[in-house]
JSON list of C-alpha atoms in Angstrom, two decimals:
[
{"chain": "E", "resi": 1, "resn": "MET", "atom": "CA", "xyz": [77.14, -41.87, -24.90]},
{"chain": "E", "resi": 2, "resn": "SER", "atom": "CA", "xyz": [80.80, -41.26, -24.38]},
{"chain": "E", "resi": 3, "resn": "ILE", "atom": "CA", "xyz": [81.71, -38.49, -26.82]},
{"chain": "E", "resi": 4, "resn": "GLY", "atom": "CA", "xyz": [85.42, -39.02, -26.18]},
{"chain": "E", "resi": 5, "resn": "HIS", "atom": "CA", "xyz": [85.30, -42.72, -26.97]},
{"chain": "E", "resi": 6, "resn": "THR", "atom": "CA", "xyz": [83.16, -42.09, -30.03]},
{"chain": "E", "resi": 7, "resn": "LEU", "atom": "CA", "xyz": [85.64, -39.53, -31.37]},
{"chain": "E", "resi": 8, "resn": "LEU", "atom": "CA", "xyz": [88.51, -41.90, -30.63]},
{"chain": "E", "resi": 9, "resn": "GLY", "atom": "CA", "xyz": [86.72, -44.65, -32.55]},
{"chain": "E", "resi": 10, "resn": "LEU", "atom": "CA", "xyz": [86.26, -42.31, -35.51]},
{"chain": "E", "resi": 11, "resn": "LEU", "atom": "CA", "xyz": [89.97, -41.51, -35.42]},
{"chain": "E", "resi": 12, "resn": "GLU", "atom": "CA", "xyz": [90.88, -45.17, -35.83]},
{"chain": "E", "resi": 13, "resn": "ALA", "atom": "CA", "xyz": [90.07, -44.78, -39.55]},
{"chain": "E", "resi": 14, "resn": "GLY", "atom": "CA", "xyz": [92.82, -42.17, -39.80]},
{"chain": "E", "resi": 15, "resn": "PRO", "atom": "CA", "xyz": [93.84, -38.68, -38.66]},
{"chain": "E", "resi": 16, "resn": "ARG", "atom": "CA", "xyz": [91.21, -35.94, -38.88]},
{"chain": "E", "resi": 17, "resn": "HIS", "atom": "CA", "xyz": [90.66, -32.29, -38.08]},
{"chain": "E", "resi": 18, "resn": "GLY", "atom": "CA", "xyz": [88.14, -31.28, -35.44]},
{"chain": "E", "resi": 19, "resn": "TYR", "atom": "CA", "xyz": [85.75, -30.10, -38.15]},
{"chain": "E", "resi": 20, "resn": "ASP", "atom": "CA", "xyz": [85.93, -33.51, -39.88]},
{"chain": "E", "resi": 21, "resn": "LEU", "atom": "CA", "xyz": [85.33, -35.30, -36.58]},
{"chain": "E", "resi": 22, "resn": "LYS", "atom": "CA", "xyz": [82.25, -33.19, -35.87]},
{"chain": "E", "resi": 23, "resn": "ARG", "atom": "CA", "xyz": [80.87, -33.85, -39.35]},
{"chain": "E", "resi": 24, "resn": "ALA", "atom": "CA", "xyz": [81.52, -37.61, -39.10]},
{"chain": "E", "resi": 25, "resn": "PHE", "atom": "CA", "xyz": [79.95, -37.73, -35.62]},
{"chain": "E", "resi": 26, "resn": "ASP", "atom": "CA", "xyz": [76.87, -35.79, -36.72]},
{"chain": "E", "resi": 27, "resn": "GLU", "atom": "CA", "xyz": [76.39, -37.98, -39.80]},
{"chain": "E", "resi": 28, "resn": "ARG", "atom": "CA", "xyz": [76.62, -41.24, -37.86]},
{"chain": "E", "resi": 29, "resn": "PHE", "atom": "CA", "xyz": [75.33, -40.44, -34.38]},
{"chain": "E", "resi": 30, "resn": "GLY", "atom": "CA", "xyz": [74.17, -36.87, -34.06]},
{"chain": "E", "resi": 31, "resn": "GLN", "atom": "CA", "xyz": [71.10, -36.60, -36.24]},
{"chain": "E", "resi": 32, "resn": "ASP", "atom": "CA", "xyz": [68.99, -35.69, -33.21]},
{"chain": "E", "resi": 33, "resn": "ARG", "atom": "CA", "xyz": [71.78, -34.18, -31.11]},
{"chain": "E", "resi": 34, "resn": "PRO", "atom": "CA", "xyz": [74.61, -32.75, -33.19]},
{"chain": "E", "resi": 35, "resn": "LEU", "atom": "CA", "xyz": [77.84, -31.89, -31.41]},
{"chain": "E", "resi": 36, "resn": "HIS", "atom": "CA", "xyz": [78.83, -28.29, -30.86]},
{"chain": "E", "resi": 37, "resn": "TYR", "atom": "CA", "xyz": [82.26, -27.33, -32.14]},
{"chain": "E", "resi": 38, "resn": "GLY", "atom": "CA", "xyz": [83.30, -26.29, -28.63]},
{"chain": "E", "resi": 39, "resn": "GLN", "atom": "CA", "xyz": [82.43, -29.75, -27.38]},
{"chain": "E", "resi": 40, "resn": "VAL", "atom": "CA", "xyz": [84.61, -31.37, -30.05]},
{"chain": "E", "resi": 41, "resn": "TYR", "atom": "CA", "xyz": [87.61, -29.15, -29.30]},
{"chain": "E", "resi": 42, "resn": "SER", "atom": "CA", "xyz": [87.33, -29.40, -25.52]},
{"chain": "E", "resi": 43, "resn": "THR", "atom": "CA", "xyz": [87.04, -33.20, -25.81]},
{"chain": "E", "resi": 44, "resn": "MET", "atom": "CA", "xyz": [90.05, -33.34, -28.14]},
{"chain": "E", "resi": 45, "resn": "SER", "atom": "CA", "xyz": [92.03, -31.18, -25.71]},
{"chain": "E", "resi": 46, "resn": "ARG", "atom": "CA", "xyz": [91.23, -33.59, -22.88]},
{"chain": "E", "resi": 47, "resn": "LEU", "atom": "CA", "xyz": [92.11, -36.63, -25.02]},
{"chain": "E", "resi": 48, "resn": "LEU", "atom": "CA", "xyz": [95.39, -34.96, -26.00]},
{"chain": "E", "resi": 49, "resn": "LYS", "atom": "CA", "xyz": [96.21, -34.20, -22.35]},
{"chain": "E", "resi": 50, "resn": "ASN", "atom": "CA", "xyz": [95.45, -37.84, -21.43]},
{"chain": "E", "resi": 51, "resn": "GLY", "atom": "CA", "xyz": [97.72, -39.19, -24.17]},
{"chain": "E", "resi": 52, "resn": "LEU", "atom": "CA", "xyz": [94.89, -40.84, -26.12]},
{"chain": "E", "resi": 53, "resn": "VAL", "atom": "CA", "xyz": [95.42, -38.67, -29.22]},
{"chain": "E", "resi": 54, "resn": "GLU", "atom": "CA", "xyz": [98.32, -36.70, -30.63]},
{"chain": "E", "resi": 55, "resn": "VAL", "atom": "CA", "xyz": [98.57, -33.78, -33.01]},
{"chain": "E", "resi": 56, "resn": "ASP", "atom": "CA", "xyz": [99.47, -35.31, -36.37]},
{"chain": "E", "resi": 57, "resn": "GLY", "atom": "CA", "xyz": [99.92, -32.00, -38.13]},
{"chain": "E", "resi": 58, "resn": "VAL", "atom": "CA", "xyz": [98.97, -28.34, -38.16]},
{"chain": "E", "resi": 59, "resn": "GLU", "atom": "CA", "xyz": [97.77, -26.49, -41.24]},
{"chain": "E", "resi": 60, "resn": "ALA", "atom": "CA", "xyz": [97.66, -22.74, -41.57]},
{"chain": "E", "resi": 61, "resn": "GLY", "atom": "CA", "xyz": [94.72, -21.32, -43.43]},
{"chain": "E", "resi": 62, "resn": "GLY", "atom": "CA", "xyz": [92.63, -18.19, -43.74]},
{"chain": "E", "resi": 63, "resn": "GLY", "atom": "CA", "xyz": [91.53, -18.57, -40.13]},
{"chain": "E", "resi": 64, "resn": "PRO", "atom": "CA", "xyz": [93.01, -20.21, -37.09]},
{"chain": "E", "resi": 65, "resn": "GLU", "atom": "CA", "xyz": [95.49, -23.07, -37.46]},
{"chain": "E", "resi": 66, "resn": "ARG", "atom": "CA", "xyz": [93.83, -26.42, -38.04]},
{"chain": "E", "resi": 67, "resn": "LYS", "atom": "CA", "xyz": [95.18, -29.30, -35.95]},
{"chain": "E", "resi": 68, "resn": "ARG", "atom": "CA", "xyz": [94.92, -32.80, -37.33]},
{"chain": "E", "resi": 69, "resn": "TYR", "atom": "CA", "xyz": [94.50, -35.40, -34.59]},
{"chain": "E", "resi": 70, "resn": "ALA", "atom": "CA", "xyz": [95.55, -39.05, -34.66]},
{"chain": "E", "resi": 71, "resn": "ILE", "atom": "CA", "xyz": [94.72, -41.76, -32.16]},
{"chain": "E", "resi": 72, "resn": "THR", "atom": "CA", "xyz": [97.59, -43.21, -30.10]},
{"chain": "E", "resi": 73, "resn": "GLU", "atom": "CA", "xyz": [98.10, -46.85, -29.07]},
{"chain": "E", "resi": 74, "resn": "ALA", "atom": "CA", "xyz": [96.76, -45.88, -25.64]},
{"chain": "E", "resi": 75, "resn": "GLY", "atom": "CA", "xyz": [93.68, -44.44, -27.36]},
{"chain": "E", "resi": 76, "resn": "ILE", "atom": "CA", "xyz": [93.11, -47.65, -29.33]},
{"chain": "E", "resi": 77, "resn": "THR", "atom": "CA", "xyz": [93.41, -49.67, -26.12]},
{"chain": "E", "resi": 78, "resn": "ASP", "atom": "CA", "xyz": [90.97, -47.33, -24.37]},
{"chain": "E", "resi": 79, "resn": "VAL", "atom": "CA", "xyz": [88.38, -47.66, -27.18]},
{"chain": "E", "resi": 80, "resn": "SER", "atom": "CA", "xyz": [88.77, -51.45, -27.19]},
{"chain": "E", "resi": 81, "resn": "ARG", "atom": "CA", "xyz": [88.21, -51.57, -23.44]},
{"chain": "E", "resi": 82, "resn": "TRP", "atom": "CA", "xyz": [85.15, -49.30, -23.72]},
{"chain": "E", "resi": 83, "resn": "LEU", "atom": "CA", "xyz": [83.61, -51.34, -26.56]},
{"chain": "E", "resi": 84, "resn": "ALA", "atom": "CA", "xyz": [84.06, -54.60, -24.62]},
{"chain": "E", "resi": 85, "resn": "GLU", "atom": "CA", "xyz": [82.39, -53.18, -21.50]},
{"chain": "E", "resi": 86, "resn": "PRO", "atom": "CA", "xyz": [78.60, -53.79, -21.35]},
{"chain": "E", "resi": 87, "resn": "GLU", "atom": "CA", "xyz": [76.47, -50.71, -20.83]},
{"chain": "E", "resi": 88, "resn": "LYS", "atom": "CA", "xyz": [74.64, -50.54, -17.52]},
{"chain": "E", "resi": 89, "resn": "PRO", "atom": "CA", "xyz": [70.92, -51.10, -18.13]},
{"chain": "E", "resi": 90, "resn": "GLU", "atom": "CA", "xyz": [68.84, -48.10, -17.13]},
{"chain": "E", "resi": 91, "resn": "PRO", "atom": "CA", "xyz": [66.19, -49.29, -14.67]},
{"chain": "E", "resi": 92, "resn": "TYR", "atom": "CA", "xyz": [64.34, -45.93, -14.54]},
{"chain": "E", "resi": 93, "resn": "LEU", "atom": "CA", "xyz": [63.70, -46.29, -10.82]},
{"chain": "E", "resi": 94, "resn": "GLN", "atom": "CA", "xyz": [63.34, -42.52, -10.47]},
{"chain": "E", "resi": 95, "resn": "SER", "atom": "CA", "xyz": [60.60, -41.93, -13.01]},
{"chain": "E", "resi": 96, "resn": "THR", "atom": "CA", "xyz": [59.26, -38.44, -13.59]},
{"chain": "E", "resi": 97, "resn": "LEU", "atom": "CA", "xyz": [56.00, -40.01, -14.77]},
{"chain": "E", "resi": 98, "resn": "TYR", "atom": "CA", "xyz": [55.58, -41.87, -11.49]},
{"chain": "E", "resi": 99, "resn": "THR", "atom": "CA", "xyz": [56.38, -38.70, -9.54]},
{"chain": "E", "resi": 100, "resn": "LYS", "atom": "CA", "xyz": [53.73, -36.77, -11.48]},
{"chain": "E", "resi": 101, "resn": "VAL", "atom": "CA", "xyz": [51.10, -39.47, -10.88]},
{"chain": "E", "resi": 102, "resn": "VAL", "atom": "CA", "xyz": [51.76, -39.49, -7.13]},
{"chain": "E", "resi": 103, "resn": "LEU", "atom": "CA", "xyz": [51.79, -35.69, -6.92]},
{"chain": "E", "resi": 104, "resn": "ALA", "atom": "CA", "xyz": [48.53, -35.51, -8.88]},
{"chain": "E", "resi": 105, "resn": "LEU", "atom": "CA", "xyz": [46.96, -37.88, -6.36]},
{"chain": "E", "resi": 106, "resn": "LEU", "atom": "CA", "xyz": [48.41, -35.99, -3.38]},
{"chain": "E", "resi": 107, "resn": "THR", "atom": "CA", "xyz": [47.18, -32.63, -4.67]},
{"chain": "E", "resi": 108, "resn": "GLY", "atom": "CA", "xyz": [43.70, -33.77, -5.69]},
{"chain": "E", "resi": 109, "resn": "ARG", "atom": "CA", "xyz": [44.33, -33.49, -9.41]},
{"chain": "E", "resi": 110, "resn": "SER", "atom": "CA", "xyz": [43.28, -36.14, -11.91]},
{"chain": "E", "resi": 111, "resn": "ALA", "atom": "CA", "xyz": [46.01, -38.74, -12.26]},
{"chain": "E", "resi": 112, "resn": "ALA", "atom": "CA", "xyz": [43.83, -40.49, -14.89]},
{"chain": "E", "resi": 113, "resn": "ASP", "atom": "CA", "xyz": [43.87, -37.33, -17.04]},
{"chain": "E", "resi": 114, "resn": "LEU", "atom": "CA", "xyz": [47.63, -37.09, -16.61]},
{"chain": "E", "resi": 115, "resn": "LEU", "atom": "CA", "xyz": [48.03, -40.73, -17.74]},
{"chain": "E", "resi": 116, "resn": "ASP", "atom": "CA", "xyz": [45.71, -40.17, -20.72]},
{"chain": "E", "resi": 117, "resn": "SER", "atom": "CA", "xyz": [47.62, -37.05, -21.75]},
{"chain": "E", "resi": 118, "resn": "GLN", "atom": "CA", "xyz": [50.94, -38.86, -21.43]},
{"chain": "E", "resi": 119, "resn": "ARG", "atom": "CA", "xyz": [49.63, -41.83, -23.42]},
{"chain": "E", "resi": 120, "resn": "ALA", "atom": "CA", "xyz": [48.57, -39.48, -26.22]},
{"chain": "E", "resi": 121, "resn": "GLU", "atom": "CA", "xyz": [52.03, -37.86, -26.24]},
{"chain": "E", "resi": 122, "resn": "HIS", "atom": "CA", "xyz": [53.75, -41.24, -26.37]},
{"chain": "E", "resi": 123, "resn": "LEU", "atom": "CA", "xyz": [51.52, -42.37, -29.24]},
{"chain": "E", "resi": 124, "resn": "ARG", "atom": "CA", "xyz": [52.20, -39.12, -31.12]},
{"chain": "E", "resi": 125, "resn": "LEU", "atom": "CA", "xyz": [55.95, -39.62, -30.80]},
{"chain": "E", "resi": 126, "resn": "MET", "atom": "CA", "xyz": [55.64, -43.29, -31.77]},
{"chain": "E", "resi": 127, "resn": "ARG", "atom": "CA", "xyz": [53.81, -42.31, -34.97]},
{"chain": "E", "resi": 128, "resn": "ALA", "atom": "CA", "xyz": [56.53, -39.77, -35.80]},
{"chain": "E", "resi": 129, "resn": "LEU", "atom": "CA", "xyz": [59.30, -42.29, -35.16]},
{"chain": "E", "resi": 130, "resn": "THR", "atom": "CA", "xyz": [57.52, -44.93, -37.23]},
{"chain": "E", "resi": 131, "resn": "GLU", "atom": "CA", "xyz": [57.27, -42.48, -40.12]},
{"chain": "E", "resi": 132, "resn": "ARG", "atom": "CA", "xyz": [60.93, -41.50, -39.75]},
{"chain": "E", "resi": 133, "resn": "LYS", "atom": "CA", "xyz": [61.87, -45.19, -39.67]},
{"chain": "E", "resi": 134, "resn": "ARG", "atom": "CA", "xyz": [59.92, -45.81, -42.87]},
{"chain": "E", "resi": 135, "resn": "HIS", "atom": "CA", "xyz": [62.06, -43.29, -44.76]},
{"chain": "E", "resi": 136, "resn": "GLY", "atom": "CA", "xyz": [65.38, -43.73, -42.96]},
{"chain": "E", "resi": 137, "resn": "ASP", "atom": "CA", "xyz": [68.46, -45.77, -43.69]},
{"chain": "E", "resi": 138, "resn": "LEU", "atom": "CA", "xyz": [69.31, -48.85, -41.63]},
{"chain": "E", "resi": 139, "resn": "ALA", "atom": "CA", "xyz": [71.11, -46.86, -38.92]},
{"chain": "E", "resi": 140, "resn": "ASP", "atom": "CA", "xyz": [68.12, -44.54, -38.52]},
{"chain": "E", "resi": 141, "resn": "GLN", "atom": "CA", "xyz": [65.74, -47.52, -38.47]},
{"chain": "E", "resi": 142, "resn": "LEU", "atom": "CA", "xyz": [67.73, -49.17, -35.67]},
{"chain": "E", "resi": 143, "resn": "ILE", "atom": "CA", "xyz": [67.82, -45.96, -33.61]},
{"chain": "E", "resi": 144, "resn": "CYS", "atom": "CA", "xyz": [64.07, -45.49, -34.10]},
{"chain": "E", "resi": 145, "resn": "ASP", "atom": "CA", "xyz": [63.43, -49.13, -33.11]},
{"chain": "E", "resi": 146, "resn": "HIS", "atom": "CA", "xyz": [65.40, -48.59, -29.89]},
{"chain": "E", "resi": 147, "resn": "ALA", "atom": "CA", "xyz": [63.30, -45.53, -29.03]},
{"chain": "E", "resi": 148, "resn": "LEU", "atom": "CA", "xyz": [60.05, -47.26, -30.03]},
{"chain": "E", "resi": 149, "resn": "PHE", "atom": "CA", "xyz": [60.75, -50.24, -27.77]},
{"chain": "E", "resi": 150, "resn": "HIS", "atom": "CA", "xyz": [61.33, -47.90, -24.83]},
{"chain": "E", "resi": 151, "resn": "LEU", "atom": "CA", "xyz": [58.13, -46.01, -25.62]},
{"chain": "E", "resi": 152, "resn": "GLU", "atom": "CA", "xyz": [56.22, -49.31, -25.81]},
{"chain": "E", "resi": 153, "resn": "ALA", "atom": "CA", "xyz": [57.50, -50.21, -22.35]},
{"chain": "E", "resi": 154, "resn": "ASP", "atom": "CA", "xyz": [56.38, -46.80, -21.09]},
{"chain": "E", "resi": 155, "resn": "LEU", "atom": "CA", "xyz": [52.94, -47.38, -22.61]},
{"chain": "E", "resi": 156, "resn": "ARG", "atom": "CA", "xyz": [52.65, -50.73, -20.84]},
{"chain": "E", "resi": 157, "resn": "TRP", "atom": "CA", "xyz": [53.55, -48.97, -17.59]},
{"chain": "E", "resi": 158, "resn": "LEU", "atom": "CA", "xyz": [50.96, -46.24, -18.24]},
{"chain": "E", "resi": 159, "resn": "GLU", "atom": "CA", "xyz": [48.26, -48.89, -18.81]},
{"chain": "E", "resi": 160, "resn": "LEU", "atom": "CA", "xyz": [49.27, -50.86, -15.70]},
{"chain": "E", "resi": 161, "resn": "THR", "atom": "CA", "xyz": [49.30, -47.70, -13.59]},
{"chain": "E", "resi": 162, "resn": "ALA", "atom": "CA", "xyz": [45.88, -46.66, -14.90]},
{"chain": "E", "resi": 163, "resn": "ALA", "atom": "CA", "xyz": [44.52, -50.10, -13.99]},
{"chain": "E", "resi": 164, "resn": "ARG", "atom": "CA", "xyz": [45.96, -49.79, -10.47]},
{"chain": "E", "resi": 165, "resn": "LEU", "atom": "CA", "xyz": [45.14, -46.11, -9.94]},
{"chain": "E", "resi": 166, "resn": "ASP", "atom": "CA", "xyz": [42.43, -46.68, -7.31]},
{"chain": "E", "resi": 167, "resn": "ARG", "atom": "CA", "xyz": [44.76, -48.88, -5.27]},
{"chain": "E", "resi": 168, "resn": "LEU", "atom": "CA", "xyz": [47.67, -46.45, -5.65]},
{"chain": "E", "resi": 169, "resn": "SER", "atom": "CA", "xyz": [45.43, -43.57, -4.63]},
{"chain": "E", "resi": 170, "resn": "ALA", "atom": "CA", "xyz": [44.36, -45.42, -1.48]},
{"chain": "E", "resi": 171, "resn": "GLU", "atom": "CA", "xyz": [48.00, -46.12, -0.55]},
{"chain": "E", "resi": 172, "resn": "VAL", "atom": "CA", "xyz": [49.25, -42.61, -1.34]},
{"chain": "E", "resi": 173, "resn": "LEU", "atom": "CA", "xyz": [46.44, -40.90, 0.53]},
{"chain": "E", "resi": 174, "resn": "ALA", "atom": "CA", "xyz": [46.49, -43.26, 3.57]}
]
């Protein structure tokens, strides 16, 4: 996820302080990975330097001055370009799971046990996500569905690999 583009998109609704941006980000996108304040302010500093935002005002308070940021025309153009650009599909060609299976075979450990253990962990996470989805709002349901579909694909791969384990073992150990 592009944090900068996400913050720019949030600014299109109107000028905001860094604290407000963090809160809006966390509410919409950061339930599982909230932003750190330092990340917000370093990103805003970079966006300011690149001319994608401007300081719309500064307020003095009990603590440090609070800058209010507004998106510029260049920022709006940048967000539009980013939104129109398809995301590169992740083919997972360097899979840690595959690496572990091959290393288990190479070192004489049980790759079948590894696959069984991984299957159990995937199923545990799928149950947790299904429960979260049951109680979540639409945004949470969609995020959980995305994760569940990926986990289902992983499970299919685990089953396929288990079915081909003897053949893989023969090739790896040849």
